PDB file of C-alpha atoms and ligand atoms in Angstrom:
ATOM      1  CA  MET A  89      47.690 -54.228 -95.392  1.00  0.00           C
ATOM      2  CA  GLU A  90      46.671 -54.255 -91.816  1.00  0.00           C
ATOM      3  CA  LEU A  91      45.994 -57.793 -91.916  1.00  0.00           C
ATOM      4  CA  MET A  92      49.432 -58.289 -93.449  1.00  0.00           C
ATOM      5  CA  GLU A  93      51.106 -56.088 -90.396  1.00  0.00           C
ATOM      6  CA  ASP A  94      48.805 -58.259 -88.006  1.00  0.00           C
ATOM      7  CA  VAL A  95      50.650 -61.351 -89.757  1.00  0.00           C
ATOM      8  CA  ARG A  96      54.165 -59.705 -89.370  1.00  0.00           C
ATOM      9  CA  THR A  97      53.624 -58.787 -85.572  1.00  0.00           C
ATOM     10  CA  HIS A  98      52.066 -62.517 -84.794  1.00  0.00           C
ATOM     11  CA  TYR A  99      55.349 -64.019 -86.774  1.00  0.00           C
ATOM     12  CA  LEU A 100      57.700 -61.911 -84.683  1.00  0.00           C
ATOM     13  CA  LEU A 101      56.034 -62.691 -81.281  1.00  0.00           C
ATOM     14  CA  LYS A 102      56.157 -66.274 -82.394  1.00  0.00           C
ATOM     15  CA  PHE A 103      59.494 -66.651 -83.710  1.00  0.00           C
ATOM     16  CA  PRO A 104      61.537 -63.725 -82.074  1.00  0.00           C
ATOM     17  CA  GLU A 105      64.664 -65.151 -83.032  1.00  0.00           C
ATOM     18  CA  GLU A 106      63.952 -65.095 -86.694  1.00  0.00           C
ATOM     19  CA  GLN A 107      64.611 -62.826 -89.501  1.00  0.00           C
ATOM     20  CA  PRO A 108      61.100 -61.229 -90.147  1.00  0.00           C
ATOM     21  CA  PRO A 109      59.363 -61.454 -93.481  1.00  0.00           C
ATOM     22  CA  ASP A 110      59.824 -58.703 -95.776  1.00  0.00           C
ATOM     23  CA  LEU A 111      56.928 -55.824 -95.768  1.00  0.00           C
ATOM     24  CA  GLU A 112      58.310 -53.331 -97.891  1.00  0.00           C
ATOM     25  CA  PRO A 113      55.356 -51.727 -99.417  1.00  0.00           C
ATOM     26  CA  ALA A 114      54.986 -51.813-103.091  1.00  0.00           C
ATOM     27  CA  PRO A 115      52.646 -49.712-105.432  1.00  0.00           C
ATOM     28  CA  ILE A 116      50.188 -51.874-107.075  1.00  0.00           C
ATOM     29  CA  SER A 117      50.765 -52.495-110.871  1.00  0.00           C
ATOM     30  CA  TYR A 118      48.229 -52.954-113.812  1.00  0.00           C
ATOM     31  CA  VAL A 119      49.331 -55.423-116.232  1.00  0.00           C
ATOM     32  CA  THR A 120      48.032 -57.685-118.994  1.00  0.00           C
ATOM     33  CA  LEU A 121      46.843 -61.340-117.965  1.00  0.00           C
ATOM     34  CA  THR A 122      49.356 -64.105-118.282  1.00  0.00           C
ATOM     35  CA  ALA A 123      49.068 -67.819-117.971  1.00  0.00           C
ATOM     36  CA  GLU A 124      50.598 -67.729-114.471  1.00  0.00           C
ATOM     37  CA  HIS A 125      48.025 -65.204-113.194  1.00  0.00           C
ATOM     38  CA  LEU A 126      45.082 -67.892-114.286  1.00  0.00           C
ATOM     39  CA  PRO A 127      45.144 -69.786-110.408  1.00  0.00           C
ATOM     40  CA  GLN A 128      44.710 -66.898-108.629  1.00  0.00           C
ATOM     41  CA  VAL A 129      42.434 -64.774-110.815  1.00  0.00           C
ATOM     42  CA  HIS A 130      40.103 -67.666-111.464  1.00  0.00           C
ATOM     43  CA  ASP A 131      40.033 -68.166-107.465  1.00  0.00           C
ATOM     44  CA  ILE A 132      38.763 -64.471-107.228  1.00  0.00           C
ATOM     45  CA  LEU A 133      36.365 -64.812-109.634  1.00  0.00           C
ATOM     46  CA  HIS A 134      34.883 -68.208-107.797  1.00  0.00           C
ATOM     47  CA  ARG A 135      34.778 -66.596-104.895  1.00  0.00           C
ATOM     48  CA  THR A 136      32.916 -63.168-106.269  1.00  0.00           C
ATOM     49  CA  PHE A 137      30.699 -64.574-108.818  1.00  0.00           C
ATOM     50  CA  TRP A 138      30.225 -68.534-108.916  1.00  0.00           C
ATOM     51  CA  ALA A 139      31.924 -71.824-109.050  1.00  0.00           C
ATOM     52  CA  GLY A 140      33.040 -73.060-112.774  1.00  0.00           C
ATOM     53  CA  ILE A 141      34.281 -69.941-114.365  1.00  0.00           C
ATOM     54  CA  ASN A 142      36.820 -70.927-116.686  1.00  0.00           C
ATOM     55  CA  VAL A 143      36.356 -68.248-119.845  1.00  0.00           C
ATOM     56  CA  VAL A 144      39.278 -66.407-118.599  1.00  0.00           C
ATOM     57  CA  SER A 145      41.784 -68.923-120.379  1.00  0.00           C
ATOM     58  CA  ASP A 146      40.093 -67.633-123.715  1.00  0.00           C
ATOM     59  CA  SER A 147      41.338 -64.179-122.907  1.00  0.00           C
ATOM     60  CA  LEU A 148      44.964 -65.624-123.441  1.00  0.00           C
ATOM     61  CA  GLN A 149      44.098 -66.192-126.970  1.00  0.00           C
ATOM     62  CA  TYR A 150      42.141 -63.055-128.258  1.00  0.00           C
ATOM     63  CA  GLY A 151      43.776 -59.986-127.578  1.00  0.00           C
ATOM     64  CA  PRO A 152      44.868 -60.022-123.880  1.00  0.00           C
ATOM     65  CA  GLN A 153      46.684 -56.624-124.476  1.00  0.00           C
ATOM     66  CA  GLN A 154      43.047 -55.118-124.941  1.00  0.00           C
ATOM     67  CA  ALA A 155      41.087 -57.150-123.064  1.00  0.00           C
ATOM     68  CA  THR A 156      42.557 -57.959-119.943  1.00  0.00           C
ATOM     69  CA  ILE A 157      43.742 -55.996-116.880  1.00  0.00           C
ATOM     70  CA  VAL A 158      45.567 -57.570-113.555  1.00  0.00           C
ATOM     71  CA  ALA A 159      45.923 -55.836-110.504  1.00  0.00           C
ATOM     72  CA  MET A 160      49.023 -56.886-108.894  1.00  0.00           C
ATOM     73  CA  TYR A 161      50.712 -56.188-105.186  1.00  0.00           C
ATOM     74  CA  LYS A 162      53.889 -57.787-105.742  1.00  0.00           C
ATOM     75  CA  HIS A 163      53.195 -61.406-106.763  1.00  0.00           C
ATOM     76  CA  LEU A 164      49.349 -61.321-105.448  1.00  0.00           C
ATOM     77  CA  VAL A 165      46.723 -60.525-107.522  1.00  0.00           C
ATOM     78  CA  VAL A 166      44.615 -57.977-106.065  1.00  0.00           C
ATOM     79  CA  GLY A 167      41.970 -57.443-109.178  1.00  0.00           C
ATOM     80  CA  CYS A 168      40.998 -58.448-112.598  1.00  0.00           C
ATOM     81  CA  ALA A 169      38.940 -57.227-115.228  1.00  0.00           C
ATOM     82  CA  PHE A 170      37.864 -58.662-118.811  1.00  0.00           C
ATOM     83  CA  LEU A 171      36.240 -57.758-121.869  1.00  0.00           C
ATOM     84  CA  SER A 172      34.641 -60.503-124.039  1.00  0.00           C
ATOM     85  CA  SER A 173      37.176 -59.604-126.803  1.00  0.00           C
ATOM     86  CA  PRO A 174      38.573 -56.798-128.421  1.00  0.00           C
ATOM     87  CA  GLN A 175      35.792 -56.568-131.124  1.00  0.00           C
ATOM     88  CA  GLU A 176      33.229 -56.923-128.690  1.00  0.00           C
ATOM     89  CA  THR A 177      34.290 -54.730-125.978  1.00  0.00           C
ATOM     90  CA  TYR A 178      31.646 -56.289-123.267  1.00  0.00           C
ATOM     91  CA  ILE A 179      32.804 -56.384-119.779  1.00  0.00           C
ATOM     92  CA  THR A 180      32.462 -60.050-118.409  1.00  0.00           C
ATOM     93  CA  TYR A 181      34.086 -59.757-115.104  1.00  0.00           C
ATOM     94  CA  LEU A 182      35.192 -56.906-112.893  1.00  0.00           C
ATOM     95  CA  ALA A 183      36.570 -58.021-109.210  1.00  0.00           C
ATOM     96  CA  VAL A 184      38.807 -56.913-106.476  1.00  0.00           C
ATOM     97  CA  ARG A 185      40.035 -59.397-104.101  1.00  0.00           C
ATOM     98  CA  ALA A 186      38.212 -59.545-100.633  1.00  0.00           C
ATOM     99  CA  GLY A 187      40.192 -57.126 -98.211  1.00  0.00           C
ATOM    100  CA  TRP A 188      41.130 -55.053-100.864  1.00  0.00           C
ATOM    101  CA  GLU A 189      38.341 -52.947-101.657  1.00  0.00           C
ATOM    102  CA  ASN A 190      37.771 -49.064-101.460  1.00  0.00           C
ATOM    103  CA  ALA A 191      41.321 -48.129-102.503  1.00  0.00           C
ATOM    104  CA  GLN A 192      40.444 -47.319-106.222  1.00  0.00           C
ATOM    105  CA  ILE A 193      41.325 -50.726-107.782  1.00  0.00           C
ATOM    106  CA  ALA A 194      38.297 -51.144-109.697  1.00  0.00           C
ATOM    107  CA  THR A 195      38.229 -47.611-110.794  1.00  0.00           C
ATOM    108  CA  SER A 196      42.067 -47.988-112.036  1.00  0.00           C
ATOM    109  CA  MET A 197      41.304 -51.240-114.037  1.00  0.00           C
ATOM    110  CA  LEU A 198      38.272 -49.844-115.567  1.00  0.00           C
ATOM    111  CA  TYR A 199      40.648 -46.650-116.509  1.00  0.00           C
ATOM    112  CA  HIS A 200      43.177 -49.258-117.847  1.00  0.00           C
ATOM    113  CA  LEU A 201      40.599 -51.482-120.156  1.00  0.00           C
ATOM    114  CA  ILE A 202      38.846 -48.077-121.594  1.00  0.00           C
ATOM    115  CA  SER A 203      41.866 -46.260-122.685  1.00  0.00           C
ATOM    116  CA  ARG A 204      43.331 -49.671-124.104  1.00  0.00           C
ATOM    117  CA  ASN A 205      40.030 -49.453-126.431  1.00  0.00           C
ATOM    118  CA  PRO A 206      39.856 -46.161-127.614  1.00  0.00           C
ATOM    119  CA  ASN A 207      36.889 -45.280-129.940  1.00  0.00           C
ATOM    120  CA  LYS A 208      35.016 -48.078-129.134  1.00  0.00           C
ATOM    121  CA  ASP A 209      31.447 -48.189-126.813  1.00  0.00           C
ATOM    122  CA  ILE A 210      31.679 -50.329-123.525  1.00  0.00           C
ATOM    123  CA  THR A 211      28.815 -52.278-122.401  1.00  0.00           C
ATOM    124  CA  LEU A 212      28.064 -54.480-119.755  1.00  0.00           C
ATOM    125  CA  HIS A 213      25.401 -55.914-117.554  1.00  0.00           C
ATOM    126  CA  VAL A 214      25.288 -55.296-113.693  1.00  0.00           C
ATOM    127  CA  SER A 215      22.958 -56.653-110.974  1.00  0.00           C
ATOM    128  CA  ALA A 216      20.034 -53.751-110.418  1.00  0.00           C
ATOM    129  CA  ASN A 217      21.531 -53.052-106.525  1.00  0.00           C
ATOM    130  CA  ASN A 218      25.005 -53.530-106.756  1.00  0.00           C
ATOM    131  CA  PRO A 219      26.747 -50.609-105.329  1.00  0.00           C
ATOM    132  CA  ALA A 220      29.305 -50.894-108.705  1.00  0.00           C
ATOM    133  CA  MET A 221      26.139 -49.005-110.148  1.00  0.00           C
ATOM    134  CA  LEU A 222      28.012 -45.657-108.974  1.00  0.00           C
ATOM    135  CA  LEU A 223      31.273 -46.818-110.450  1.00  0.00           C
ATOM    136  CA  TYR A 224      29.812 -47.440-113.786  1.00  0.00           C
ATOM    137  CA  ASN A 225      27.972 -43.689-113.676  1.00  0.00           C
ATOM    138  CA  ARG A 226      31.063 -41.959-112.702  1.00  0.00           C
ATOM    139  CA  PHE A 227      32.827 -43.587-116.167  1.00  0.00           C
ATOM    140  CA  GLY A 228      29.679 -42.274-117.987  1.00  0.00           C
ATOM    141  CA  PHE A 229      27.998 -45.470-118.707  1.00  0.00           C
ATOM    142  CA  LYS A 230      24.308 -44.951-118.822  1.00  0.00           C
ATOM    143  CA  ALA A 231      21.378 -47.555-118.834  1.00  0.00           C
ATOM    144  CA  GLU A 232      19.631 -48.765-122.086  1.00  0.00           C
ATOM    145  CA  GLU A 233      17.623 -51.861-120.798  1.00  0.00           C
ATOM    146  CA  PHE A 234      16.424 -53.311-117.967  1.00  0.00           C
ATOM    147  CA  VAL A 235      16.649 -56.995-118.174  1.00  0.00           C
ATOM    148  CA  VAL A 236      14.470 -59.244-115.659  1.00  0.00           C
ATOM    149  CA  GLY A 237      16.164 -62.228-114.574  1.00  0.00           C
ATOM    150  CA  PHE A 238      19.320 -61.637-115.900  1.00  0.00           C
ATOM    151  CA  TYR A 239      21.054 -63.569-113.250  1.00  0.00           C
ATOM    152  CA  GLU A 240      18.420 -65.880-112.415  1.00  0.00           C
ATOM    153  CA  ASP A 241      20.563 -69.169-113.797  1.00  0.00           C
ATOM    154  CA  TYR A 242      23.717 -67.683-111.367  1.00  0.00           C
ATOM    155  CA  LEU A 243      22.373 -66.336-108.401  1.00  0.00           C
ATOM    156  CA  ASP A 244      21.103 -68.909-105.613  1.00  0.00           C
ATOM    157  CA  SER A 245      17.828 -68.333-103.726  1.00  0.00           C
ATOM    158  CA  LEU A 246      19.714 -66.929-100.870  1.00  0.00           C
ATOM    159  CA  SER A 247      21.286 -64.586-102.624  1.00  0.00           C
ATOM    160  CA  ARG A 248      21.191 -60.727-101.613  1.00  0.00           C
ATOM    161  CA  GLY A 249      21.809 -59.550-105.080  1.00  0.00           C
ATOM    162  CA  SER A 250      19.317 -58.865-107.579  1.00  0.00           C
ATOM    163  CA  LYS A 251      18.716 -61.292-110.178  1.00  0.00           C
ATOM    164  CA  ASN A 252      17.499 -58.577-112.546  1.00  0.00           C
ATOM    165  CA  ALA A 253      20.266 -56.253-114.236  1.00  0.00           C
ATOM    166  CA  PHE A 254      20.598 -53.075-115.945  1.00  0.00           C
ATOM    167  CA  ARG A 255      22.769 -52.957-119.342  1.00  0.00           C
ATOM    168  CA  LEU A 256      24.979 -50.207-119.490  1.00  0.00           C
ATOM    169  CA  ARG A 257      26.669 -48.585-122.228  1.00  0.00           C
ATOM    170  CA  MET A 258      29.445 -46.095-122.506  1.00  0.00           C
ATOM    171  CA  ARG A 259      29.372 -44.165-125.759  1.00  0.00           C
ATOM    172  CA  ARG A 260      32.661 -43.283-127.343  1.00  0.00           C
TER     173      ARG A 260
HETATM  174  C1  COA B 236      32.202 -53.557-107.341  1.00  0.00           C
HETATM  175  C2  COA B 236      34.205 -53.522-107.151  1.00  0.00           C
HETATM  176  C3  COA B 236      34.622 -54.102-108.332  1.00  0.00           C
HETATM  177  C4  COA B 236      34.508 -52.376-106.462  1.00  0.00           C
HETATM  178  O1  COA B 236      35.875 -52.420-106.362  1.00  0.00           O
HETATM  179  P1  COA B 236      36.867 -51.232-105.592  1.00  0.00           P
HETATM  180  O2  COA B 236      38.292 -51.350-105.783  1.00  0.00           O
HETATM  181  O3  COA B 236      36.486 -51.308-103.937  1.00  0.00           O
HETATM  182  O4  COA B 236      36.266 -49.820-105.879  1.00  0.00           O
HETATM  183  P2  COA B 236      36.893 -48.445-105.773  1.00  0.00           P
HETATM  184  O5  COA B 236      37.773 -48.351-104.546  1.00  0.00           O
HETATM  185  O6  COA B 236      37.631 -47.902-107.467  1.00  0.00           O
HETATM  186  O7  COA B 236      35.335 -47.732-105.543  1.00  0.00           O
HETATM  187  C5  COA B 236      35.020 -47.067-106.795  1.00  0.00           C
HETATM  188  C6  COA B 236      33.367 -46.032-106.498  1.00  0.00           C
HETATM  189  O8  COA B 236      32.386 -47.459-106.741  1.00  0.00           O
HETATM  190  C7  COA B 236      31.764 -47.281-105.581  1.00  0.00           C
HETATM  191  N1  COA B 236      31.487 -48.398-104.846  1.00  0.00           N
HETATM  192  C8  COA B 236      32.158 -49.451-104.929  1.00  0.00           C
HETATM  193  N2  COA B 236      31.779 -50.296-104.232  1.00  0.00           N
HETATM  194  C9  COA B 236      31.069 -49.857-103.265  1.00  0.00           C
HETATM  195  C10 COA B 236      30.527 -50.367-102.231  1.00  0.00           C
HETATM  196  N3  COA B 236      30.365 -51.488-101.606  1.00  0.00           N
HETATM  197  N4  COA B 236      29.185 -49.556-101.481  1.00  0.00           N
HETATM  198  C11 COA B 236      29.077 -48.453-102.193  1.00  0.00           C
HETATM  199  N5  COA B 236      29.647 -47.786-103.073  1.00  0.00           N
HETATM  200  C12 COA B 236      30.640 -48.730-103.784  1.00  0.00           C
HETATM  201  C13 COA B 236      31.775 -46.005-104.799  1.00  0.00           C
HETATM  202  O9  COA B 236      31.020 -45.174-105.605  1.00  0.00           O
HETATM  203  C14 COA B 236      33.429 -46.182-105.156  1.00  0.00           C
HETATM  204  O10 COA B 236      33.879 -44.479-105.065  1.00  0.00           O
HETATM  205  P3  COA B 236      34.290 -43.859-103.649  1.00  0.00           P
HETATM  206  O11 COA B 236      35.238 -44.354-103.584  1.00  0.00           O
HETATM  207  O12 COA B 236      34.618 -42.301-103.880  1.00  0.00           O
HETATM  208  O13 COA B 236      33.158 -44.085-102.705  1.00  0.00           O
HETATM  209  C15 COA B 236      34.200 -54.814-105.622  1.00  0.00           C
HETATM  210  O14 COA B 236      33.695 -54.372-104.632  1.00  0.00           O
HETATM  211  C16 COA B 236      34.020 -55.945-106.128  1.00  0.00           C
HETATM  212  O15 COA B 236      34.924 -57.063-106.796  1.00  0.00           O
HETATM  213  N6  COA B 236      32.546 -56.382-106.045  1.00  0.00           N
HETATM  214  C17 COA B 236      32.316 -57.702-106.323  1.00  0.00           C
HETATM  215  C18 COA B 236      32.002 -57.925-107.630  1.00  0.00           C
HETATM  216  C19 COA B 236      31.289 -57.123-108.646  1.00  0.00           C
HETATM  217  O16 COA B 236      30.203 -56.468-108.164  1.00  0.00           O
HETATM  218  N7  COA B 236      31.586 -56.639-109.644  1.00  0.00           N
HETATM  219  C20 COA B 236      30.992 -55.702-110.442  1.00  0.00           C
HETATM  220  C21 COA B 236      29.912 -56.232-111.169  1.00  0.00           C
HETATM  221  S1  COA B 236      30.693 -57.227-112.766  1.00  0.00           S
END
């Protein structure tokens, strides 16, 4: 929001005669994935995790209502969360757009995913030193396995992320 305010101020300085762009604040909405979200969603996932993620297109075919959550600020995708399928209920990706962290967006997406899949255990893997562990703990996820080298093939040698992971489960 601060960045957008800066952009607006800059615009007004550069084009004082013109009508400033509309900056009315809007609530963040949590919606089901549709095809028009895909380019922005893939962009967030590629920047956050690794290039080449394209599994999200599959989510459109397999129960998107239960398996996908997209956080929107107006037309901007600010976060996304996915389950592998409504049957497996394994969280494949949870990511918030850079610059939009610490606004409880991940918490809200997780809440919606869990609510849309009542009576089902939810599982995931998380890198051993990822602060998101705190987020998952708060929802009652418990570690049930420590997997050495889980992210070996995905994280490059310069990454600060641990290649080891916890498998977490939230029992229902
Ligand atoms: C992890 C991530 C999804 C958190 O998104 P977010 O919208 O900023 O999270 P929230 O605002 O809902 O924060 C919830 C809690 O998570 C924890 N948390 C999240 N990010 C944290 C960080 N960088 N450092 C410390 N704690 C953090 C805190 O306990 C926080 O609670 P608080 O606000 O009361 O302190 C986001 O930082 C992200 O996209 N990270 C990269 C991808 C990733 O690691 N995904 C999860 C593994 S699959």
